[in-house]
Amino acid sequence: MRCFRSFAALAAVLISCCTQTAFAEDRDFEFSLRADGKLECRSDTSLPYVSSEPLESALSLPKSITNSLELDKRIQRLGKKSHSQESVSKNSKRKSSRLKRRIRKLKSLSLKLSQRCRELAETVSPTNSVETLSGTLKVIITDRIDSSHHSDTYLQLASGAIIRLEGDLEALDLSGINSERVQITGRFLDTQSTEPSFQVQAVKRIVAGASQRTLQLDGTRKQTIGFFFVQVGNKPPACSSDTILQNMFRNQNSVNALFESSSFGNLSFMEDGDGDGNPDVFSRVYQIDGPTSGDHFLEWERKAKAAIGNEVLKRFDHVVYIFPTPPALGVDWAGRADLACMKSSWQCMAMLLECTPRVLSHELGHNVGFGHAWRDMNNDNVIDPSEEYADLSSPMGSGYDWNIPHFNGYHKFLAGWFTPFSGSVREIRKSGEYRLFANELHPENVDGVQLYKVYDSARHHWEYLSYRRNLGPWKLADEYRNGATFHVPTESFATQYMHTFRDGESHDDSLVSKTTFKQVSHTENSVVFQISIPNNPDTEAPTVSFLNFSLWDQPFEFTAGEMLPIEIQARDNDLVQKVVIKVNGNVVTQIPTAKSDKYEFVLDTSLLPAGESVVEAIAYDMWDNSKSLSARFLRKDTPQRSWHNAENPLDV
Ligand SMILES: [Ca+2]
Ligand SMILES: [Ca+2]
Ligand SMILES: [Ca+2]
Ligand SMILES: [Ca+2]
Ligand SMILES: [Zn+2]
């Protein structure tokens, strides 16, 4: 599933979807094995079902097969092969019967998995009808010891209740995570458990009269952070308060020093944020009774919260729990954190099962809003779990040895850390020779650019170009230094590392994107390169239209409080970069590039003023050509000025 994240892989998936054949006749369900080992079943007549446990090994699919379609193909291919082997020689007869045995085995596996899907469908109560919920999206990232990761997506309702979302979550747009309301349609799967789950069918943003979100973390932030040590059963926490105090605040290369240096003073964590004269790394060990086997992190968190008490917890922007080590708890992860919680007013959570600067900086990086630092080590355009942390030039990768480097250029940009320093980030639109200063230097001391954005018109994405150096305790592996480094951002706030150039090295992409790049020279603080790109290749503005209502001369009438779904279609000769939604002149949301050309949201009219309101959709392409379209809305309770009132000349 992870392959959806790169454009090339997405194209490959789209192509393979289009050549899909009908599923086997004797099967009501199409099934697939998810990355987490669970079985997902789809049919034409219902929402998908997902098994609550990973498949047992007896039912596991052959290697390189992940779904029913591939299984069918394999069976077909073996069938053809066995026909061609028949009635030739003794040897091929033996081969043929071996193939037939293999086919029987695969067919029986296919039937068993279909049967499992039917059982799954039956255990979900038929009264669980499709319904619509609204709330905010919340994502918790789990960093596993084996360098793979897992993310859980939740909907937090206005009541505070948290519901785990299941389904095709790769398609979820996370740009408004934690700070925007969304409306989701789907069905409850399991309401009995302490963690109810909901199968998602569709997600739409809710927009209203006023802007409800900050797009970036602008301005200086001094965060309060409380560290709490929790014993689970008889298992003690992973480290002492002294270890955290040193690693977080007091060592020369402390995690707080890393954030202060990386953010150019925009973000720091306070050792005594509640101002009572004592560090907020609490030496007391809180005791919870378990469970001590299996991964029950929500339950541990709930019990730890109860033991600590809300009076204490509420003083902090970030609450960090230190639980027992992974082997003591019998779990496969070392850290876990809320993603992008700093974008909202919500309290941030992180859990540590290891107290190293590496894990600590990584989890707090998730709190800021950073995804992982990927690197496609084998260049197959797919990020495998083992490649999820493979870019060692960022704490969001695995870090280099036990050193931690600064966060990378794109992530600094995402956090708004360059924002106060004008001229630090520039787009390259013209061919020429450019100088780029090191990502690590404080922009106040730099008279020049520290992050370049280059648009690749063939691959339809922005590439971020930075230059790295060692600075104080913040050290990089050699291969990331002495050259211009390219990163491509992903939809889940991750970055994909592309390449670090060397002096004299060039890349000629003129056949694909008409762009060539050559590194000229470097010093410790800067690199010089030449780039040749076509002159503004796109002057054609996107088209934009409303799909689900027509633009009459009259405003669209609504009753106050109504939730109006609005569908917009935006297309471009190149690529739609975003669709910005304004209500009465205020930007209320922006929707990034959609995989289809449909941009949907729900207008919450309860926050619209009396009288007429204007909703404007502005589509931008990658070159900032834009096209805007407005629709008028009128609250029914206000008397409508009719067109045949006096000043209308037609009324005579
Ligand atoms: Ca304190
Ligand atoms: Ca790969
Ligand atoms: Ca500067
Ligand atoms: Ca265009
Ligand atoms: Zn992580």
XYZ file of C-alpha atoms and ligand atoms in Angstrom:
657
model
C 0.000 0.000 0.000
C 2.882 2.298 0.707
C 3.689 2.460 -3.001
C 0.858 4.999 -3.505
C 3.142 7.616 -2.114
C 5.385 8.159 -5.078
C 4.119 9.539 -8.330
C 5.789 6.910 -10.464
C 4.422 4.143 -8.313
C 1.011 5.768 -8.326
C 1.041 5.749 -12.119
C 1.996 2.086 -12.084
C -0.866 1.304 -9.701
C -3.344 3.242 -11.837
C -2.253 1.341 -14.905
C -2.562 -1.996 -13.195
C -6.037 -1.037 -11.930
C -7.203 -0.314 -15.450
C -6.108 -3.663 -16.786
C -7.879 -5.509 -14.001
C -9.941 -8.488 -15.079
C -13.180 -9.560 -13.408
C -12.696 -11.576 -10.264
C -13.122 -15.295 -10.200
C -16.781 -16.255 -10.694
C -17.069 -18.298 -7.529
C -15.992 -15.433 -5.308
C -18.137 -12.688 -3.731
C -15.118 -10.881 -2.370
C -11.920 -9.537 -3.732
C -9.315 -9.794 -1.006
C -5.916 -8.370 -0.352
C -3.288 -8.721 2.303
C -2.440 -5.412 3.935
C 1.032 -4.335 4.990
C 0.089 -5.014 8.630
C -0.764 -8.641 7.750
C -4.548 -8.169 8.061
C -6.956 -9.442 5.449
C -9.010 -6.817 3.632
C -12.136 -7.936 1.770
C -14.006 -5.905 -0.793
C -17.246 -6.541 -2.581
C -19.386 -4.551 -4.988
C -22.237 -4.299 -2.535
C -20.676 -3.211 0.747
C -17.885 -1.290 2.371
C -14.592 -3.151 2.743
C -14.068 -5.398 5.756
C -10.742 -5.757 7.529
C -9.875 -8.650 9.822
C -9.046 -7.604 13.373
C -5.971 -9.866 13.527
C -3.197 -10.565 11.006
C -3.769 -13.742 8.956
C -2.450 -16.948 10.491
C 0.505 -18.467 8.668
C -1.508 -21.453 7.350
C -3.489 -19.024 5.202
C -0.588 -16.863 4.096
C -0.325 -16.050 0.404
C 2.645 -17.171 -1.701
C 5.556 -14.778 -1.782
C 5.114 -11.752 -4.112
C 1.316 -12.195 -4.150
C -0.700 -9.701 -2.120
C -4.240 -9.940 -3.465
C -6.877 -12.098 -5.132
C -6.227 -10.633 -8.564
C -2.585 -11.650 -8.485
C -3.565 -15.054 -7.111
C -5.989 -15.580 -10.015
C -3.307 -14.599 -12.484
C -0.835 -17.016 -10.936
C -3.414 -19.843 -11.118
C -4.179 -18.993 -14.759
C -0.517 -18.925 -15.667
C 0.168 -22.245 -13.986
C -2.910 -23.666 -15.774
C -1.558 -22.666 -19.187
C 1.850 -24.046 -18.320
C 0.407 -27.376 -17.240
C -1.594 -27.672 -20.519
C 1.519 -27.124 -22.545
C 3.345 -29.810 -20.578
C 0.681 -32.486 -21.077
C 1.226 -35.669 -23.139
C 4.780 -35.034 -24.263
C 7.239 -37.045 -22.255
C 7.314 -38.845 -18.949
C 9.335 -36.033 -17.519
C 6.846 -33.366 -18.525
C 3.970 -35.510 -17.254
C 5.608 -35.486 -13.858
C 6.031 -31.748 -14.147
C 2.409 -31.393 -15.217
C 1.063 -33.310 -12.254
C 3.271 -31.271 -9.941
C 1.823 -28.116 -11.480
C -1.716 -29.481 -11.061
C -1.092 -30.172 -7.396
C 0.189 -26.639 -7.018
C -2.889 -25.231 -8.802
C -5.234 -27.258 -6.560
C -3.432 -25.895 -3.524
C -3.687 -22.277 -4.682
C -7.367 -22.709 -5.628
C -8.124 -24.131 -2.213
C -6.289 -21.219 -0.590
C -8.333 -18.809 -2.692
C -11.572 -20.495 -1.563
C -10.504 -20.475 2.080
C -9.721 -16.775 1.977
C -13.077 -16.059 0.289
C -14.751 -18.068 3.013
C -12.869 -16.019 5.615
C -14.186 -12.851 3.963
C -17.759 -14.180 4.133
C -17.332 -14.979 7.825
C -15.936 -11.526 8.406
C -18.927 -9.948 6.664
C -21.298 -12.001 8.828
C -19.684 -11.057 12.111
C -20.182 -7.401 11.333
C -23.729 -6.746 12.366
C -25.996 -5.947 9.413
C -27.568 -3.185 11.498
C -24.318 -1.263 11.217
C -25.565 1.062 8.576
C -23.618 3.744 6.813
C -23.429 6.943 8.837
C -21.658 10.262 8.921
C -19.489 11.588 11.744
C -17.577 14.795 12.085
C -14.491 15.701 14.060
C -10.772 16.243 13.585
C -8.207 13.810 12.255
C -5.458 12.632 14.522
C -2.544 10.402 13.557
C -0.257 8.499 15.904
C 2.986 7.212 14.408
C 4.609 4.109 15.842
C 8.341 3.652 15.316
C 9.201 -0.006 15.374
C 12.506 -1.472 16.441
C 12.958 -3.240 13.116
C 12.913 0.177 11.392
C 9.456 -0.189 9.999
C 6.647 2.063 11.060
C 2.948 2.064 11.460
C 0.452 4.862 11.640
C -2.969 4.813 13.248
C -5.533 7.349 12.177
C -8.268 8.476 14.539
C -11.247 10.756 14.411
C -11.671 12.833 17.538
C -15.286 13.811 18.042
C -16.399 17.067 19.654
C -17.160 15.024 22.779
C -13.467 14.070 23.018
C -14.178 10.429 22.114
C -11.573 8.878 19.832
C -12.493 6.439 17.073
C -9.933 4.452 15.126
C -10.375 4.734 11.361
C -9.931 1.750 9.072
C -10.046 1.441 5.306
C -8.229 3.048 2.433
C -6.420 5.564 4.600
C -3.607 6.083 2.101
C -6.115 8.153 0.183
C -6.807 10.392 3.195
C -5.606 13.910 2.756
C -3.721 14.718 5.934
C -2.905 18.343 5.203
C -5.551 19.568 7.627
C -4.717 17.039 10.310
C -5.442 18.174 13.892
C -6.611 21.600 12.910
C -9.503 21.228 10.502
C -12.829 19.545 10.951
C -13.686 16.711 8.618
C -16.834 14.774 7.853
C -16.421 11.064 7.358
C -18.905 8.590 5.988
C -18.641 4.922 6.769
C -19.701 2.312 9.267
C -18.790 1.229 12.782
C -16.939 -2.091 12.775
C -16.460 -2.730 16.438
C -18.243 -0.774 19.096
C -17.674 -3.315 21.885
C -13.948 -2.793 22.317
C -12.389 0.020 24.326
C -11.206 1.389 21.012
C -14.174 1.547 18.618
C -13.250 1.354 14.957
C -14.928 2.853 11.934
C -14.625 1.795 8.303
C -14.123 4.896 6.192
C -15.821 5.305 2.851
C -15.347 9.006 2.195
C -13.776 12.018 3.873
C -14.624 15.657 3.274
C -13.369 18.831 4.896
C -15.802 21.049 6.716
C -15.317 24.725 6.043
C -17.152 27.576 7.636
C -17.279 31.310 7.890
C -13.945 31.976 9.503
C -10.502 30.514 9.114
C -9.984 27.848 11.758
C -6.439 26.834 11.165
C -2.907 28.014 10.960
C -1.233 26.637 7.885
C 2.222 26.860 9.369
C 3.785 27.126 12.765
C 4.710 30.761 12.454
C 6.402 32.713 15.181
C 8.520 31.755 18.107
C 7.315 28.901 20.232
C 8.437 28.133 23.727
C 6.800 24.858 24.533
C 6.088 23.421 27.932
C 6.809 19.717 28.190
C 6.234 17.265 31.038
C 8.051 13.923 31.312
C 6.306 11.186 33.290
C 7.814 7.817 34.245
C 5.432 4.899 34.350
C 5.917 1.424 35.791
C 3.657 -1.180 34.187
C 2.978 -4.112 36.558
C 6.407 -4.958 37.918
C 8.284 -3.592 34.872
C 10.152 -0.362 35.627
C 10.320 2.552 33.160
C 13.039 2.434 30.482
C 15.298 5.006 32.159
C 15.639 7.384 35.050
C 14.623 11.032 35.172
C 18.289 11.968 35.213
C 18.864 10.371 31.779
C 16.015 12.405 30.309
C 17.130 15.587 32.035
C 20.602 15.236 30.508
C 19.478 14.066 27.039
C 16.654 16.566 26.729
C 18.075 19.695 28.345
C 21.517 19.574 29.866
C 23.984 17.849 27.547
C 25.799 20.008 25.041
C 24.071 18.022 22.276
C 20.708 17.887 24.051
C 17.506 17.465 22.091
C 16.359 20.920 23.150
C 19.627 22.384 21.837
C 19.010 20.525 18.575
C 15.538 22.071 18.210
C 16.799 25.551 19.113
C 19.632 25.312 16.597
C 17.581 23.611 13.849
C 14.683 26.048 14.187
C 16.956 29.128 14.325
C 15.500 29.971 17.712
C 11.876 29.518 16.628
C 11.216 26.485 18.790
C 12.458 25.558 22.201
C 11.292 23.397 25.092
C 11.314 24.671 28.645
C 12.926 22.710 31.440
C 10.670 24.325 34.019
C 7.704 25.459 31.948
C 5.250 25.522 34.838
C 7.606 27.856 36.694
C 7.534 26.104 40.055
C 11.330 26.038 40.319
C 11.597 22.288 39.602
C 12.369 20.641 36.276
C 9.273 19.215 34.550
C 11.049 15.878 34.304
C 9.252 14.320 37.238
C 11.343 11.892 39.244
C 8.289 10.169 40.694
C 7.476 6.795 39.112
C 3.749 6.325 38.532
C 2.415 2.807 38.875
C -0.189 1.197 36.602
C -1.312 -2.429 36.886
C -0.943 -3.487 33.247
C -1.702 -5.164 30.944
C 1.884 -6.399 30.642
C 1.486 -8.553 27.557
C 0.406 -7.346 24.131
C 0.393 -3.821 22.770
C -2.122 -1.816 24.785
C -0.740 1.658 24.437
C -4.097 3.422 24.568
C -4.917 1.626 27.795
C -1.480 2.411 29.266
C -1.930 6.021 28.344
C -5.397 6.128 29.874
C -4.213 4.538 33.115
C -1.110 6.705 33.284
C -3.268 9.811 32.802
C -5.521 8.728 35.643
C -2.530 8.064 37.922
C -0.889 11.415 37.165
C -4.073 13.429 37.235
C -5.355 16.118 34.946
C -4.365 18.954 37.269
C -0.707 18.158 36.579
C -1.052 17.118 32.936
C -2.927 20.203 31.827
C 0.079 22.434 32.531
C 1.950 21.103 29.494
C 1.852 21.524 25.704
C 3.581 18.135 25.362
C 3.145 15.137 27.619
C 5.838 12.477 27.264
C 5.423 9.086 28.923
C 8.419 6.891 29.614
C 7.219 3.303 29.757
C 9.262 0.074 30.248
C 11.610 -1.093 27.480
C 10.258 -2.967 24.438
C 11.457 -6.404 25.651
C 9.986 -5.786 29.110
C 6.613 -4.894 27.577
C 6.874 -7.485 24.807
C 6.235 -4.917 22.065
C 8.084 -4.205 18.832
C 8.286 -0.432 18.971
C 10.565 2.103 20.648
C 8.613 5.324 20.331
C 5.220 6.623 19.396
C 3.914 10.158 18.903
C 1.047 12.341 17.744
C 1.719 13.710 14.289
C 1.457 17.472 13.740
C -0.333 18.124 17.036
C 1.553 21.423 17.313
C -0.617 22.740 14.486
C -3.625 22.709 16.783
C -4.398 23.737 20.316
C -4.450 20.079 21.341
C -1.997 18.680 23.785
C 0.774 16.651 22.156
C 1.536 13.110 23.287
C 4.711 11.054 22.895
C 5.657 7.697 24.370
C 9.225 6.555 24.790
C 10.401 3.023 25.434
C 13.977 4.155 24.838
C 15.468 7.398 26.159
C 18.153 8.129 23.573
C 18.436 11.583 21.946
C 17.724 9.824 18.685
C 14.270 8.555 19.680
C 13.463 11.678 21.692
C 14.247 14.103 18.832
C 12.428 11.869 16.345
C 9.185 11.668 18.365
C 9.142 15.409 19.075
C 9.763 15.908 15.329
C 6.491 14.022 14.750
C 4.769 16.384 17.213
C 5.995 19.358 15.164
C 4.507 17.792 12.030
C 7.341 15.899 10.368
C 6.910 12.532 8.692
C 9.848 10.247 8.081
C 12.957 10.839 5.974
C 12.779 8.205 3.256
C 15.422 7.020 0.902
C 14.800 4.665 -1.984
C 17.975 2.643 -1.515
C 17.368 0.239 -4.400
C 15.872 2.829 -6.799
C 12.730 0.845 -7.542
C 10.402 3.814 -6.954
C 8.793 2.097 -4.001
C 9.564 2.895 -0.385
C 9.694 -0.411 1.419
C 9.356 -0.473 5.207
C 13.122 -0.893 5.459
C 13.610 2.351 3.488
C 11.216 4.422 5.590
C 14.034 5.781 7.799
C 16.925 5.309 5.385
C 17.810 8.990 4.896
C 20.405 9.518 7.598
C 20.600 13.276 7.028
C 17.685 13.923 9.408
C 16.538 12.827 12.873
C 13.371 11.766 11.013
C 15.519 9.068 9.420
C 17.546 6.860 11.668
C 20.181 9.459 12.368
C 23.847 8.922 11.681
C 25.486 6.569 14.075
C 24.602 8.090 17.454
C 24.995 11.649 16.240
C 21.915 13.612 15.374
C 22.016 16.050 12.470
C 19.770 19.079 11.944
C 16.335 18.507 10.428
C 16.424 18.719 6.646
C 15.607 21.776 4.571
C 12.101 20.774 3.548
C 11.074 19.942 7.102
C 12.444 23.284 8.342
C 10.401 24.965 5.619
C 7.291 22.943 6.564
C 7.629 24.059 10.184
C 7.944 27.697 9.110
C 11.422 28.024 10.630
C 12.748 30.005 7.650
C 9.670 32.236 7.561
C 10.990 35.073 9.784
C 14.099 35.425 7.603
C 13.200 36.869 4.236
C 15.155 35.658 1.250
C 16.134 32.323 2.820
C 13.852 30.258 0.590
C 13.571 30.916 -3.147
C 12.042 29.280 -6.171
C 14.222 28.776 -9.216
C 12.318 29.708 -12.354
C 15.174 30.675 -14.639
C 18.343 29.065 -15.903
C 21.505 30.398 -14.334
C 24.254 29.964 -11.791
C 23.159 29.928 -8.152
C 24.782 29.841 -4.742
C 23.169 27.930 -1.900
C 24.183 28.349 1.759
C 24.223 25.583 4.340
C 20.955 24.512 5.927
C 22.627 24.532 9.361
C 23.680 28.212 9.397
C 21.528 30.744 11.226
C 19.824 32.778 8.451
C 20.610 36.010 10.292
C 24.286 35.397 9.555
C 23.715 34.432 5.940
C 23.280 36.852 3.096
C 21.720 34.459 0.650
C 19.455 31.520 0.001
C 19.417 28.347 2.139
C 16.671 26.391 0.417
C 15.815 26.387 -3.290
C 12.613 24.981 -4.735
C 12.777 23.680 -8.296
C 9.666 22.517 -10.108
C 10.119 19.363 -12.135
C 7.526 19.734 -14.865
C 7.955 16.182 -16.092
C 7.410 14.541 -12.723
C 4.937 17.194 -11.540
C 6.565 17.787 -8.214
C 8.697 20.302 -6.367
C 12.225 19.359 -5.513
C 13.943 21.003 -2.545
C 17.587 21.723 -2.823
C 19.766 22.204 0.233
C 23.399 22.112 1.256
C 24.611 20.542 4.459
C 27.529 20.904 6.799
C 28.526 19.731 10.272
C 27.843 22.353 12.900
C 28.924 21.920 16.505
C 27.628 18.596 17.768
C 25.231 18.209 14.817
C 27.006 15.839 12.462
C 26.206 14.164 9.157
C 27.518 11.077 7.414
C 30.067 12.103 4.734
C 27.903 11.263 1.746
C 25.385 13.979 2.673
C 28.033 16.710 2.782
C 30.028 18.693 0.187
C 27.245 18.711 -2.376
C 23.795 19.970 -3.284
C 21.148 17.587 -1.941
C 17.703 17.020 -3.487
C 14.617 16.048 -1.480
C 11.051 15.545 -2.695
C 8.249 16.001 -0.134
C 5.382 13.514 0.156
C 1.736 13.893 1.088
C 2.299 12.444 4.539
C 4.841 15.145 5.512
C 7.717 12.775 4.809
C 10.665 13.617 2.579
C 12.251 11.417 -0.017
C 15.992 11.821 -0.388
C 17.097 11.821 -4.027
C 20.804 12.551 -4.372
C 23.807 14.570 -3.186
C 25.922 15.970 -6.019
C 29.727 16.291 -6.224
C 31.760 19.083 -7.845
C 31.703 18.645 -11.625
C 28.903 16.104 -11.452
C 25.978 16.853 -13.706
C 22.542 15.485 -14.325
C 21.044 15.884 -17.755
C 17.310 15.432 -17.675
C 16.731 17.349 -20.899
C 14.826 14.526 -22.592
C 12.293 14.259 -19.788
C 11.942 17.602 -18.089
C 14.207 19.833 -20.199
C 16.221 20.485 -17.055
C 19.945 20.039 -16.555
C 21.879 20.471 -13.330
C 25.608 20.769 -12.700
C 27.500 21.339 -9.460
C 30.329 23.819 -9.979
C 32.134 24.118 -6.651
C 31.674 24.134 -2.911
C 33.160 25.509 0.302
C 32.241 24.551 3.845
C 29.407 27.085 3.898
C 28.037 27.097 0.376
C 27.756 25.351 -2.966
C 27.545 26.824 -6.466
C 25.593 25.103 -9.229
C 24.311 25.764 -12.721
C 20.797 24.895 -13.693
C 19.102 25.066 -17.032
C 15.318 24.964 -17.043
C 12.798 25.923 -19.714
C 11.391 29.431 -19.412
C 8.025 29.391 -17.707
C 6.648 26.512 -19.733
C 3.057 26.910 -18.601
C 0.992 30.049 -19.045
C -2.393 28.366 -19.210
C -4.594 28.857 -16.152
C -6.533 25.916 -14.704
C -10.253 25.525 -15.251
C -12.578 25.380 -12.289
C -16.263 24.530 -12.017
C -18.855 23.562 -9.422
C -20.139 20.048 -10.027
C -23.128 19.574 -7.766
C -25.052 22.789 -8.172
C -25.424 25.258 -10.968
C -24.553 28.912 -10.801
C -27.840 30.666 -11.193
C -28.269 34.386 -11.206
C -30.001 33.894 -7.879
C -27.998 32.922 -4.796
C -28.338 29.387 -3.492
C -30.726 29.414 -0.535
C -29.976 27.523 2.655
C -31.374 27.191 6.149
C -28.956 28.261 8.881
C -27.070 25.245 10.238
C -27.422 23.178 7.089
C -24.307 21.257 6.027
C -23.905 21.776 2.278
C -21.634 19.361 0.402
C -19.827 21.152 -2.402
C -17.952 19.495 -5.222
C -15.513 21.380 -7.376
C -13.732 20.213 -10.452
C -10.340 21.756 -11.201
C -8.127 20.777 -14.121
C -4.922 22.023 -15.617
C -2.782 21.352 -18.673
C 0.067 20.694 -16.210
C -1.063 20.051 -12.644
C -3.399 21.710 -10.168
C -1.230 22.689 -7.223
C -4.104 23.527 -4.861
C -7.617 24.809 -4.636
C -8.043 27.621 -2.133
C -11.479 28.124 -0.614
C -12.499 31.572 0.543
C -15.686 32.386 2.380
C -16.625 36.070 2.357
C -13.068 36.950 1.422
C -11.339 34.896 4.150
C -9.219 31.887 3.247
C -10.811 28.995 5.145
C -8.922 26.078 3.683
C -6.678 25.004 0.874
C -6.936 21.586 -0.697
C -3.707 20.185 -2.161
C -3.473 18.337 -5.488
C -6.211 15.721 -5.620
C -5.560 12.372 -7.247
C -8.767 12.813 -9.212
C -9.745 16.277 -10.412
C -12.442 16.522 -7.726
C -12.061 18.849 -4.731
C -14.785 18.357 -2.160
C -15.762 20.036 1.046
C -18.766 20.580 3.272
C -19.915 24.100 3.990
C -21.004 24.482 7.614
C -23.562 27.237 7.252
C -24.067 27.685 10.985
C -21.134 30.081 11.015
C -22.227 32.118 8.010
C -23.657 35.569 8.686
C -27.235 36.554 7.948
C -27.886 37.607 4.385
C -25.688 36.737 1.481
C -22.325 34.952 1.604
C -19.848 34.340 -1.168
C -17.867 31.119 -1.513
C -14.922 31.419 -3.848
C -12.845 28.549 -5.199
C -9.468 29.496 -6.660
C -7.488 26.838 -8.505
C -3.724 27.317 -8.873
C -1.397 25.417 -11.149
C 2.250 24.772 -10.337
C 3.261 28.091 -11.885
C 0.717 30.046 -9.852
C -1.557 30.699 -12.811
C -4.975 30.793 -11.216
C -8.659 30.797 -11.999
C -11.382 31.749 -9.588
C -15.073 31.000 -9.444
C -17.619 32.321 -6.941
C -21.010 31.176 -5.807
C -23.487 33.149 -3.733
C -25.394 31.683 -0.806
C -28.366 33.224 0.963
C -29.708 32.409 4.394
C -33.425 31.724 4.061
C -34.466 33.574 7.193
C -33.480 36.901 5.667
C -36.057 38.450 3.358
C -34.686 38.128 -0.150
C -34.474 41.186 -2.320
C -36.496 40.094 -5.269
C -35.276 40.897 -8.762
C -38.466 42.710 -9.641
C -37.828 45.329 -6.989
C -37.770 48.910 -8.131
C -34.210 49.453 -9.358
C -34.311 46.581 -11.820
C -34.946 48.125 -15.233
C -36.526 44.890 -16.495
C -39.357 45.439 -14.051
C -40.840 48.374 -15.831
Ca 8.450 22.727 37.040
Ca 12.845 0.842 -2.793
Ca 19.513 35.740 5.532
Ca -1.327 25.473 -16.316
Zn 8.694 7.986 13.380
